[in-house]
Amino acid sequence: MLIAISFYSLAFVSVAAAFMVVASKNPVHSVLYLILTFFSAAGLFILMGAEFLALLIIMVYVGAVAVLFLFVVMMLDVDFVELKQGFLSYLPVGALVAIILLLEMLMVGAAYFAGETKTVVVRDNGVSNLEAFGQVLYTDYAGVFEAAGFVLLVAMIGAIVLTLRKREGVRKQIPSEQIARTKEKGLKMVDIKPGVGIE
Amino acid sequence: MFQTISLFAPQLVLAFFASQLLSTGAFAKRDISIGVRNFSIFVLLIYSVIGFILGKPTGTAFKGALVIDDFSHYMNLIIGLSAAATLALSKSFFQIEKLDRFEFSILVLYCTLGMSIMVSANTLLALYIGIEMQSLALYIMAAFNRDSLRASEAGLKYFVLGALSSGLLLYGASLIYGFTGSIEFTQISEAISYGASPGIIAGMVFLLCGLAFKISAAPFHMWTPDVYEGAPTPVTAFFASVPKFAAMALIARLLVGPFETIVSQWQQVIVIFAILSMFIGAIGALVQVNIKRLMAYSSIANMGFALVALSAGNESGVKGMLIFMSIYVISIIGIFACILQMRIRDGMVENINDLAGLSKSNRSLALVLTVFMFSIMGIPPLLGFFGKFFAFVPAIEAGMVWLVVLALIASVIGAFYYLRLVKIIWGDESSHEFVEAPKTLRTIALMSSLLVFPILILPLISIPTQSLISRAASSLF
């Protein structure tokens, strides 16, 4: 009973929040709703017994991705008046597409519940989530794991290629030289005679 | 041990040397972009033939993540050779425009690695990783000229729409996993053979939509003209040739692999893609004045023709697609080698009218370009005719005469703008002369024009190639 209640409330919150991501006018609000969606998805994973995935979602998506989005969105110069103008003209087409998609989703979902076999395999051999991941991640999935590393490397090369600029004539601070400065090198004692000036 | 390594030796070669070159370039004191490019071309050539040198081993690697068969050997060969050719094309352009950095060659290598994973993918996971590796490298290459507003716009546009298509693809993959309980192609195929539920079909359609974006088949073609126009020209040459073929091969593997039992379902999707692409490509190109935009629409139309072959849904259909796409890649590389020669004293020119009077100012370039135009139009005895022939025959045999009739109408419409180009080259008055092109460009243009010229029809070359392609196609079934 409790599980059913928490499932339905989490599912409702995640769908409603996902709707608000698209519907809200203010991009900052959208990102905040996105965080809410991630949180309720994490809750759903915990209900399914996938506590590792749930923690991963909170750490990666909420902790890193969504916060990054928030920063980017806050830096954007958003013109709210302009945002509100186009909405009504797109509404009929958008609503039509949305309704068709919704019907299709319902059909797919109905087909799933009408079928007799459920394909989700529940692991119940006393192995924790983390252990189960560890057993396959570096063995069965070693190849794709390495390949995923290359994907990240490509992204890194891209970030550097597209943003790094070598600037000429920039004065750099070199700490080692600063520290190595001694009294003898940096200071010169001059005995000034009256009326002569320095050198 | 050696058996296992020899299976994925092509991927290993690429990954190893790309990483080596990357660290060499990162720590080099001076600019080593020329050396890195030459070595990368060499690596790509090794990659393309190493499968054949090792005696074409077959089997699955990484616990079934990759499948190595004759199909992947053939694709590795074509991908490696054409990537090497486009990389060689890029040399003079980047040097004259002072854009040359060693990262470009590295990105081409990683992109090729992604494509080689794509064409050998045997699970949905490997498929996605391969596509992402390839696309990320392509996004960066599109925006490589970061000081140009057009190139940045092209990169950003490609990135945003590519992310959207990845979303579609992943959603389809998740549906398929949910309804079949596996990400492995063999097990998906087995699960589907017990009956395809609407969920599987919805997943398949989403998957195909995501992939249609990668081959720029209509209605997922919107990004193509803008990205082709904005990206640096050698990058456009790369976009138009290699990734298209890799994505098309992936579609073929997917359709006749996991979804082989629901031919009638995916046939409809492919036919719709094919018809829309052929006509949007043919009609959209009519009003273009920029030659890169023209080639974008031309490539959309050509993807439609390749999909016509695939829609037959049998072995000869896959074979027809492979022949058509191989010929398409050869001609596209040649055409871009010609486009890259369109340089006047002030810089590159890209308008069709800049070609006016080319027959008087530069007769060899005019001849080569004319050969390509006639070939891509499909005039016998040029190779383009045989490409279309082998693409359309399987569809006729499968009883889709009406589709082939539509394809022929689209090619007739398309012939108009190719002929207009020929007319401008031979008929119009010259306005300016191009500066003399570097030797690499001229050589590649000449080589691929010789290839589309009847040389490949000679039995000595065509019979081994055909048997290679036939074995590649039959290894999928």
XYZ file of C-alpha atoms in Angstrom:
676
model
C 0.000 0.000 0.000
C 2.676 2.436 1.052
C 4.754 1.452 -1.957
C 1.798 2.017 -4.266
C 1.138 5.437 -2.770
C 4.756 6.489 -3.049
C 4.990 5.154 -6.611
C 1.951 7.076 -7.788
C 2.917 10.271 -6.049
C 6.487 10.099 -7.381
C 5.299 9.220 -10.875
C 2.781 12.066 -10.829
C 5.347 14.558 -9.601
C 7.887 13.498 -12.213
C 5.423 13.755 -15.094
C 3.981 17.047 -13.849
C 7.446 18.493 -13.338
C 8.536 17.318 -16.784
C 5.501 19.090 -18.210
C 6.401 22.250 -16.351
C 9.951 22.112 -17.760
C 8.448 22.706 -21.171
C 5.561 24.889 -20.094
C 7.189 27.421 -17.815
C 8.156 30.718 -19.417
C 11.178 31.402 -17.289
C 14.167 29.203 -18.243
C 15.462 29.272 -14.683
C 12.170 27.810 -13.499
C 12.464 25.183 -16.241
C 15.802 24.041 -14.908
C 14.477 23.942 -11.358
C 11.588 21.773 -12.542
C 14.107 19.593 -14.357
C 15.894 19.042 -11.054
C 12.574 18.082 -9.501
C 12.013 15.579 -12.332
C 15.419 14.041 -11.724
C 14.742 13.752 -8.032
C 11.435 11.984 -8.502
C 13.006 9.677 -11.109
C 15.643 8.826 -8.502
C 12.834 8.063 -6.090
C 11.247 5.749 -8.646
C 14.553 3.912 -9.034
C 14.767 3.415 -5.274
C 11.264 1.923 -5.320
C 12.507 -0.567 -7.937
C 15.420 -1.509 -5.705
C 18.031 0.168 -7.885
C 19.594 2.313 -5.207
C 22.905 2.713 -7.059
C 21.230 4.171 -10.153
C 19.196 6.475 -7.935
C 22.302 7.837 -6.256
C 24.010 8.133 -9.634
C 21.129 10.196 -11.000
C 21.228 12.548 -8.046
C 25.001 12.891 -8.165
C 25.479 13.221 -11.904
C 22.298 14.837 -13.144
C 21.291 16.974 -10.191
C 24.770 17.609 -8.870
C 26.574 18.327 -12.097
C 24.390 18.598 -15.173
C 21.427 20.539 -13.825
C 23.558 22.954 -11.832
C 25.611 23.595 -14.952
C 22.407 24.238 -16.887
C 21.332 26.664 -14.198
C 24.553 28.608 -14.551
C 24.282 28.711 -18.327
C 20.656 29.775 -18.265
C 21.298 32.502 -15.709
C 24.038 33.886 -17.928
C 21.761 34.003 -20.973
C 20.102 37.266 -21.779
C 16.488 36.150 -22.016
C 13.885 38.483 -23.413
C 10.680 37.451 -21.663
C 8.394 39.652 -23.737
C 9.581 38.038 -26.932
C 9.224 34.560 -25.442
C 5.554 35.124 -24.757
C 4.730 36.321 -28.270
C 5.288 33.207 -30.360
C 3.438 30.881 -28.034
C -0.118 31.169 -29.355
C 0.823 30.912 -33.011
C 2.630 27.617 -32.423
C -0.058 26.272 -30.097
C -2.355 24.495 -32.640
C 0.453 22.600 -34.386
C 2.233 21.851 -31.152
C -0.938 20.660 -29.471
C -1.746 18.384 -32.428
C 1.698 16.778 -32.339
C 1.503 16.468 -28.567
C -1.905 14.779 -28.698
C -0.754 12.314 -31.376
C 2.349 11.504 -29.338
C 0.258 11.109 -26.197
C -2.117 8.686 -27.927
C 0.808 6.672 -29.239
C 2.383 6.533 -25.795
C -0.920 5.360 -24.343
C -1.156 2.660 -27.005
C 2.360 1.473 -26.301
C 1.742 1.515 -22.576
C -1.563 -0.318 -22.937
C 0.108 -2.963 -25.075
C 2.657 -3.483 -22.356
C 0.115 -3.952 -19.600
C -2.151 -6.115 -21.737
C 0.683 -8.526 -22.494
C 1.217 -11.442 -20.190
C 4.972 -11.540 -20.002
C 6.810 -8.838 -18.188
C 10.330 -8.540 -19.440
C 11.901 -6.688 -16.537
C 14.233 -9.198 -14.903
C 14.524 -8.848 -11.161
C 17.893 -9.866 -9.787
C 17.323 -11.606 -6.516
C 20.448 -13.586 -5.769
C 21.690 -11.592 -2.846
C 23.936 -9.420 -4.991
C 23.837 -5.724 -4.310
C 23.386 -3.267 -7.153
C 26.903 -2.001 -6.973
C 28.318 -5.518 -6.998
C 26.200 -6.447 -9.998
C 27.494 -3.416 -11.908
C 31.053 -4.137 -10.901
C 30.816 -7.707 -12.099
C 29.930 -6.748 -15.663
C 31.261 -3.220 -16.166
C 34.917 -4.122 -16.604
C 34.372 -7.603 -18.033
C 31.405 -8.016 -20.349
C 31.170 -4.338 -21.163
C 34.893 -3.560 -21.155
C 34.891 -2.750 -24.876
C 32.070 -0.246 -24.798
C 33.403 1.135 -21.541
C 36.719 1.939 -23.214
C 34.885 3.345 -26.216
C 32.856 5.593 -23.898
C 36.163 6.858 -22.578
C 37.143 7.794 -26.121
C 33.842 9.644 -26.538
C 34.709 11.747 -23.506
C 38.214 12.299 -24.862
C 36.764 13.563 -28.143
C 34.520 15.952 -26.216
C 37.546 17.200 -24.311
C 39.570 17.727 -27.493
C 36.594 19.636 -28.878
C 36.318 21.928 -25.891
C 40.035 22.728 -26.120
C 40.126 23.134 -29.907
C 37.150 25.469 -29.952
C 38.088 27.693 -27.021
C 41.828 27.656 -26.324
C 43.604 30.688 -27.716
C 47.286 31.386 -27.425
C 47.684 35.087 -26.677
C 50.943 36.841 -27.359
C 52.481 39.460 -25.130
C 50.664 38.550 -21.966
C 52.537 39.235 -18.737
C 52.531 36.055 -16.753
C 53.060 35.672 -13.072
C 55.830 33.151 -12.413
C 55.649 32.223 -8.718
C 58.990 30.433 -8.626
C 60.826 33.543 -9.742
C 58.936 35.638 -7.252
C 59.851 33.335 -4.416
C 63.449 33.052 -5.539
C 63.893 36.818 -5.274
C 66.349 37.718 -2.553
C 67.192 40.923 -0.803
C 70.483 41.140 -2.697
C 68.833 40.784 -6.129
C 65.849 43.014 -5.549
C 67.258 45.817 -3.475
C 70.019 48.280 -4.185
C 71.369 50.599 -1.563
C 72.334 53.976 -2.943
C 74.012 56.661 -1.021
C 72.630 59.872 -2.472
C 74.791 62.921 -2.297
C 72.985 66.242 -1.965
C 72.449 68.042 -5.257
C 73.628 65.156 -7.521
C 70.637 62.817 -8.081
C 70.754 59.129 -8.847
C 73.193 58.021 -11.577
C 44.577 -14.318 -27.675
C 45.851 -13.319 -31.109
C 42.599 -14.590 -32.558
C 40.638 -12.140 -30.399
C 42.902 -9.192 -31.054
C 42.965 -9.807 -34.803
C 39.178 -9.482 -34.760
C 39.118 -5.882 -33.676
C 42.560 -5.002 -35.032
C 41.160 -2.169 -37.237
C 39.608 -0.420 -34.253
C 42.714 -1.084 -32.193
C 44.981 0.469 -34.830
C 42.840 3.604 -34.977
C 42.476 4.025 -31.226
C 46.160 3.415 -30.538
C 47.585 5.707 -33.193
C 45.014 8.448 -32.644
C 45.910 8.595 -28.971
C 49.629 8.443 -29.741
C 49.360 11.270 -32.261
C 47.270 13.285 -29.827
C 49.878 13.122 -27.099
C 52.658 13.799 -29.602
C 50.835 16.862 -30.865
C 49.980 18.109 -27.388
C 53.576 18.040 -26.218
C 55.216 19.178 -29.451
C 56.999 22.497 -29.189
C 56.307 23.597 -32.758
C 53.448 23.166 -35.212
C 53.437 19.577 -36.443
C 50.058 19.560 -38.174
C 51.501 18.519 -41.556
C 53.328 15.532 -40.120
C 50.295 14.482 -38.090
C 48.106 14.715 -41.177
C 50.441 12.590 -43.296
C 50.780 9.993 -40.584
C 47.001 9.972 -40.031
C 46.461 9.274 -43.722
C 48.904 6.392 -43.389
C 47.046 5.098 -40.302
C 43.731 5.285 -42.140
C 45.180 3.278 -45.016
C 46.445 0.617 -42.590
C 43.042 0.588 -40.910
C 41.275 0.037 -44.201
C 43.328 -2.981 -45.276
C 44.353 -4.608 -41.998
C 41.252 -6.790 -41.913
C 42.178 -8.166 -45.328
C 45.840 -8.616 -44.386
C 44.861 -10.658 -41.344
C 42.823 -12.940 -43.568
C 39.359 -11.550 -42.861
C 38.718 -13.057 -39.420
C 35.066 -13.342 -38.481
C 33.362 -13.576 -35.131
C 32.210 -11.415 -32.260
C 34.432 -9.349 -30.013
C 33.906 -7.895 -26.525
C 31.329 -10.470 -25.453
C 29.156 -9.870 -28.498
C 29.328 -6.072 -28.495
C 30.957 -5.994 -31.929
C 30.408 -8.412 -34.766
C 33.156 -8.725 -37.362
C 32.027 -10.187 -40.672
C 32.591 -9.592 -44.365
C 30.230 -6.649 -44.184
C 32.357 -4.841 -41.606
C 35.536 -5.688 -43.525
C 34.138 -4.129 -46.682
C 32.859 -1.085 -44.784
C 36.209 -0.624 -43.029
C 37.920 -0.677 -46.418
C 35.650 1.956 -47.952
C 35.491 4.145 -44.842
C 39.259 4.089 -44.388
C 40.040 4.867 -48.014
C 37.536 7.682 -48.345
C 38.462 9.204 -44.978
C 42.098 9.159 -46.078
C 41.139 10.829 -49.365
C 39.134 13.586 -47.654
C 41.917 14.140 -45.151
C 44.347 14.560 -48.040
C 41.893 17.021 -49.610
C 41.855 19.160 -46.483
C 45.588 19.854 -46.512
C 45.893 22.756 -48.918
C 42.634 24.398 -47.814
C 43.564 24.548 -44.159
C 47.075 25.732 -44.926
C 45.984 28.546 -47.212
C 43.269 29.645 -44.802
C 45.786 29.426 -41.908
C 43.491 27.140 -39.948
C 45.737 24.133 -39.850
C 45.947 22.517 -36.459
C 46.900 18.947 -35.731
C 43.654 18.283 -33.850
C 41.779 18.118 -37.135
C 43.514 14.910 -38.207
C 43.018 13.435 -34.733
C 39.309 14.223 -34.897
C 39.077 12.498 -38.281
C 40.751 9.436 -36.758
C 38.381 9.334 -33.779
C 35.421 9.938 -36.071
C 36.541 6.973 -38.177
C 36.884 4.902 -35.012
C 33.290 5.765 -34.161
C 32.174 4.790 -37.647
C 34.033 1.490 -37.499
C 32.233 0.722 -34.239
C 28.945 1.698 -35.888
C 29.319 -0.645 -38.837
C 30.271 -3.558 -36.586
C 27.769 -2.819 -33.817
C 26.011 -5.875 -32.495
C 24.286 -4.333 -29.487
C 22.268 -1.164 -29.040
C 24.923 0.072 -26.624
C 27.789 -0.277 -29.124
C 25.569 1.333 -31.751
C 24.958 4.371 -29.571
C 28.570 4.733 -28.444
C 29.757 4.511 -32.050
C 27.246 7.104 -33.231
C 28.097 9.496 -30.417
C 31.842 9.218 -30.979
C 31.382 9.908 -34.671
C 28.889 12.753 -34.189
C 30.840 14.553 -31.472
C 33.894 14.638 -33.724
C 31.710 15.891 -36.600
C 30.176 18.694 -34.497
C 33.634 19.924 -33.613
C 34.855 19.685 -37.199
C 31.870 21.719 -38.425
C 32.821 24.573 -36.096
C 36.548 24.129 -36.666
C 36.902 27.594 -38.181
C 35.889 29.146 -34.882
C 36.458 32.751 -35.928
C 33.914 32.468 -38.722
C 30.342 33.220 -37.721
C 28.948 30.864 -40.358
C 31.050 27.933 -39.219
C 30.129 28.476 -35.583
C 26.472 28.661 -36.544
C 26.830 25.446 -38.544
C 28.472 23.679 -35.635
C 25.894 24.854 -33.125
C 22.959 24.004 -35.374
C 24.361 20.570 -36.093
C 25.024 19.983 -32.410
C 21.566 20.972 -31.179
C 19.707 19.005 -33.847
C 22.105 16.081 -33.455
C 21.402 15.996 -29.730
C 17.692 15.913 -30.528
C 18.172 13.001 -32.898
C 20.238 11.180 -30.284
C 17.307 11.650 -27.940
C 14.952 10.045 -30.461
C 17.380 7.199 -30.999
C 17.826 6.563 -27.278
C 14.099 6.661 -26.680
C 13.635 4.049 -29.381
C 16.429 1.951 -27.907
C 14.864 2.119 -24.456
C 11.496 1.021 -25.857
C 13.109 -1.902 -27.651
C 15.013 -2.893 -24.539
C 11.852 -2.615 -22.467
C 9.812 -4.801 -24.780
C 12.419 -7.395 -25.729
C 14.505 -7.476 -22.561
C 17.826 -7.329 -24.359
C 20.153 -4.941 -26.083
C 21.835 -7.622 -28.171
C 20.783 -7.764 -31.801
C 20.555 -11.565 -31.911
C 18.336 -11.727 -28.846
C 16.179 -8.815 -30.014
C 15.677 -10.641 -33.289
C 14.676 -13.791 -31.401
C 12.268 -11.887 -29.150
C 10.656 -10.195 -32.150
C 10.211 -13.483 -33.989
C 7.653 -14.455 -31.327
C 5.545 -11.494 -32.357
C 6.142 -7.781 -32.544
C 4.153 -5.713 -30.076
C 3.340 -2.047 -30.824
C 6.050 -1.077 -28.373
C 8.753 -2.752 -30.447
C 7.463 -1.151 -33.620
C 7.318 2.274 -31.970
C 10.867 1.742 -30.758
C 12.017 0.730 -34.212
C 10.438 3.810 -35.772
C 12.134 6.086 -33.236
C 15.441 4.332 -33.845
C 15.078 4.774 -37.598
C 14.156 8.448 -37.172
C 17.292 9.037 -35.149
C 19.386 7.326 -37.812
C 17.581 9.114 -40.655
C 18.894 12.325 -39.149
C 22.436 11.019 -39.481
C 22.015 10.239 -43.187
C 19.997 13.472 -43.624
C 17.029 11.654 -45.117
C 13.903 13.803 -45.371
C 11.965 14.747 -43.191
C 15.090 14.952 -40.997
C 17.158 16.884 -43.541
C 16.640 20.483 -42.330
C 20.132 20.868 -40.916
C 21.940 19.703 -44.048
C 22.070 22.794 -46.312
C 23.025 25.209 -43.531
C 25.682 22.940 -42.074
C 27.142 22.097 -45.482
C 27.311 25.756 -46.403
C 28.744 26.951 -43.116
C 31.352 24.279 -42.446
C 34.822 24.571 -44.013
C 34.712 22.962 -47.467
C 36.948 19.920 -46.738
C 34.777 19.221 -43.708
C 31.718 19.385 -45.939
C 33.393 16.868 -48.247
C 33.874 14.599 -45.272
C 30.257 15.084 -44.078
C 28.830 14.302 -47.475
C 30.779 11.111 -48.013
C 31.989 8.907 -45.180
C 29.536 9.332 -42.260
C 26.612 8.992 -44.657
C 27.842 5.613 -45.836
C 28.565 4.443 -42.283
C 25.106 5.422 -41.056
C 23.513 3.815 -44.095
C 25.432 0.589 -43.394
C 24.279 0.725 -39.797
C 20.681 1.075 -40.945
C 21.129 -1.946 -43.215
C 22.617 -3.992 -40.401
C 19.803 -2.998 -38.084
C 17.019 -3.667 -40.546
C 18.098 -7.100 -41.710
C 19.522 -8.066 -38.302
C 17.259 -7.523 -35.292
C 14.249 -6.424 -37.328
C 14.443 -9.023 -40.088
C 11.131 -10.629 -39.161
C 9.128 -7.406 -39.382
C 10.144 -6.450 -42.902
C 6.656 -5.259 -43.801
C 6.720 -2.856 -40.844
C 10.022 -1.125 -41.532
C 9.546 -1.210 -45.283
C 6.803 1.433 -44.957
C 9.068 3.737 -42.954
C 11.973 3.347 -45.377
C 9.722 3.919 -48.396
C 8.379 7.156 -46.886
C 11.910 8.351 -46.128
C 13.004 7.422 -49.646
C 10.176 9.217 -51.474
C 10.411 12.372 -49.349
C 14.208 12.521 -49.640
C 14.264 12.023 -53.403
C 11.736 14.752 -54.084
C 12.809 17.259 -51.459
C 16.398 16.799 -52.603
C 15.561 17.161 -56.285
C 13.185 20.114 -55.960
C 15.122 21.918 -53.227
C 18.272 21.941 -55.331
C 16.596 23.734 -58.221
C 16.790 27.181 -56.646
C 20.232 26.984 -55.037
C 23.027 29.301 -56.115
C 25.669 28.146 -53.658
C 27.375 24.983 -54.856
C 27.756 23.572 -51.340
C 24.028 23.981 -50.694
C 23.413 22.369 -54.066
C 25.526 19.383 -53.053
C 23.606 19.216 -49.763
C 20.305 18.809 -51.595
C 21.948 16.439 -54.050
C 23.106 14.265 -51.152
C 19.592 14.272 -49.670
C 18.244 13.020 -53.003
C 20.972 10.386 -53.276
C 20.175 9.079 -49.801
C 16.648 8.621 -51.087
C 17.944 6.464 -53.951
C 20.004 4.354 -51.548
C 16.922 3.868 -49.373
C 14.994 2.685 -52.441
C 17.484 -0.164 -52.711
C 17.198 -0.959 -49.006
C 13.414 -0.970 -49.115
C 13.556 -4.210 -51.115
C 14.396 -5.786 -47.778
C 16.472 -8.649 -49.113
C 20.067 -9.516 -49.852
C 20.146 -7.999 -53.325
C 18.695 -4.811 -51.823
C 21.589 -4.515 -49.387
C 23.999 -5.300 -52.208
C 22.420 -2.597 -54.377
C 22.696 -0.101 -51.526
C 26.390 -0.956 -51.031
C 27.184 -0.548 -54.728
C 25.220 2.685 -54.997
C 26.768 4.205 -51.894
C 30.319 3.174 -52.874
C 29.930 4.884 -56.228
C 28.293 7.886 -54.558
C 31.205 8.266 -52.143
C 33.751 8.106 -54.987
C 31.937 10.791 -56.987
C 31.319 13.048 -53.964
C 34.997 13.065 -53.060
C 35.836 13.893 -56.673
C 33.254 16.684 -56.847
C 34.550 18.250 -53.661
C 38.111 17.990 -54.943
C 36.829 20.138 -57.826
C 34.930 22.549 -55.545
C 38.087 23.038 -53.486
C 39.845 24.183 -56.659
C 37.407 27.106 -57.000
C 39.769 29.667 -55.584
C 40.356 33.132 -56.993
C 42.989 35.558 -55.832
C 40.774 36.887 -53.021
C 39.840 33.518 -51.557
C 37.383 30.702 -52.041
C 34.283 31.236 -54.160
C 31.221 29.066 -53.746
C 28.606 30.356 -56.150
C 27.571 28.322 -59.157
C 27.987 31.346 -61.403
C 31.645 31.543 -60.485
C 32.077 28.448 -62.631
C 31.034 30.361 -65.732
C 33.331 29.923 -68.678
C 35.400 27.313 -66.916
C 35.782 25.422 -70.185
C 37.929 28.233 -71.547
C 39.908 29.161 -68.464
C 40.572 25.714 -67.041
C 39.672 22.992 -69.511
C 40.819 20.000 -67.438
C 38.804 21.037 -64.375
C 35.782 21.658 -66.603
C 36.088 18.208 -68.157
C 36.451 16.459 -64.799
C 33.506 18.312 -63.279
C 31.366 17.549 -66.326
C 32.181 13.847 -66.043
C 31.052 13.911 -62.409
C 27.839 15.726 -63.227
C 26.957 13.215 -65.935
C 27.903 10.341 -63.655
C 25.800 11.515 -60.716
C 22.942 12.149 -63.135
C 23.148 8.497 -64.136
C 24.135 8.667 -67.799
C 25.610 5.430 -69.184
C 28.385 4.337 -69.546
C 29.492 6.317 -66.497
C 29.534 4.581 -63.161
C 26.658 6.593 -61.704
C 24.343 4.836 -64.114
C 25.356 1.451 -62.726
C 24.897 2.744 -59.194
C 21.305 3.684 -59.887
C 20.786 0.512 -61.896
C 21.872 -1.733 -59.026
C 19.871 0.386 -56.579
C 16.610 0.178 -58.505
C 16.658 -3.424 -59.763
C 16.156 -5.012 -56.295
C 13.157 -2.752 -55.695
C 11.632 -3.821 -59.018
C 12.254 -7.465 -58.188
C 10.563 -6.946 -54.837
C 7.491 -5.715 -56.711
C 7.794 -2.014 -55.981
C 7.707 -0.753 -59.534
C 5.814 2.390 -58.537
C 8.610 3.368 -56.150
C 11.187 2.997 -58.911
C 9.005 5.059 -61.249
C 8.935 7.804 -58.600
C 12.705 7.494 -58.229
C 13.164 7.873 -61.970
C 10.946 10.982 -61.991
C 13.033 12.427 -59.164
C 16.254 11.696 -61.060
C 14.882 13.452 -64.124
C 14.049 16.518 -62.005
C 17.509 16.265 -60.465
C 19.134 16.045 -63.890
C 18.019 19.634 -64.472
C 20.350 21.231 -61.974
C 23.284 19.027 -62.858
C 22.769 19.999 -66.510
C 22.459 23.649 -65.531
C 25.903 23.371 -63.956
C 27.279 21.817 -67.144
C 25.682 24.590 -69.190
C 27.248 27.276 -66.987
C 30.649 25.623 -67.309
C 30.571 25.261 -71.078
C 28.192 27.961 -72.262
C 28.538 31.098 -70.154
C 31.063 33.876 -70.479
C 33.961 33.747 -68.085
C 34.170 36.371 -65.338
C 37.391 35.442 -63.604
C 40.058 32.784 -63.541
C 40.835 30.453 -60.711
C 44.315 30.359 -59.291
C 46.201 27.173 -59.966
C 45.182 24.432 -57.565
C 47.621 22.403 -55.492
C 48.733 19.048 -56.863
C 46.938 16.894 -54.266
C 43.564 18.330 -55.178
C 44.137 17.834 -58.888
C 45.357 14.281 -58.377
C 42.393 13.253 -56.236
C 39.915 14.873 -58.603
C 41.522 13.126 -61.546
C 41.721 9.770 -59.771
C 38.099 9.700 -58.754
C 36.997 10.943 -62.181
C 38.945 8.044 -63.689
C 37.184 5.754 -61.242
C 33.725 6.910 -62.288
C 34.824 6.816 -65.884
C 34.510 3.349 -67.386
C 37.605 1.959 -65.643
C 35.541 0.347 -62.920
C 33.363 -1.312 -65.534
C 36.384 -3.268 -66.738
C 35.909 -6.848 -65.616
C 39.322 -6.962 -63.988
C 38.250 -4.435 -61.373
C 34.516 -4.810 -61.293
C 34.372 -8.573 -60.739
C 36.526 -8.687 -57.561
C 34.757 -5.607 -56.189
C 31.364 -7.087 -56.941
C 32.217 -10.367 -55.279
C 33.498 -8.413 -52.274
C 30.215 -6.538 -52.082
C 28.133 -9.686 -52.620
C 29.918 -11.461 -49.789
C 29.503 -8.380 -47.597
C 25.779 -8.291 -48.280
C 25.276 -12.017 -47.775
C 27.165 -11.995 -44.480
C 24.334 -9.961 -42.978
C 21.777 -12.668 -43.633
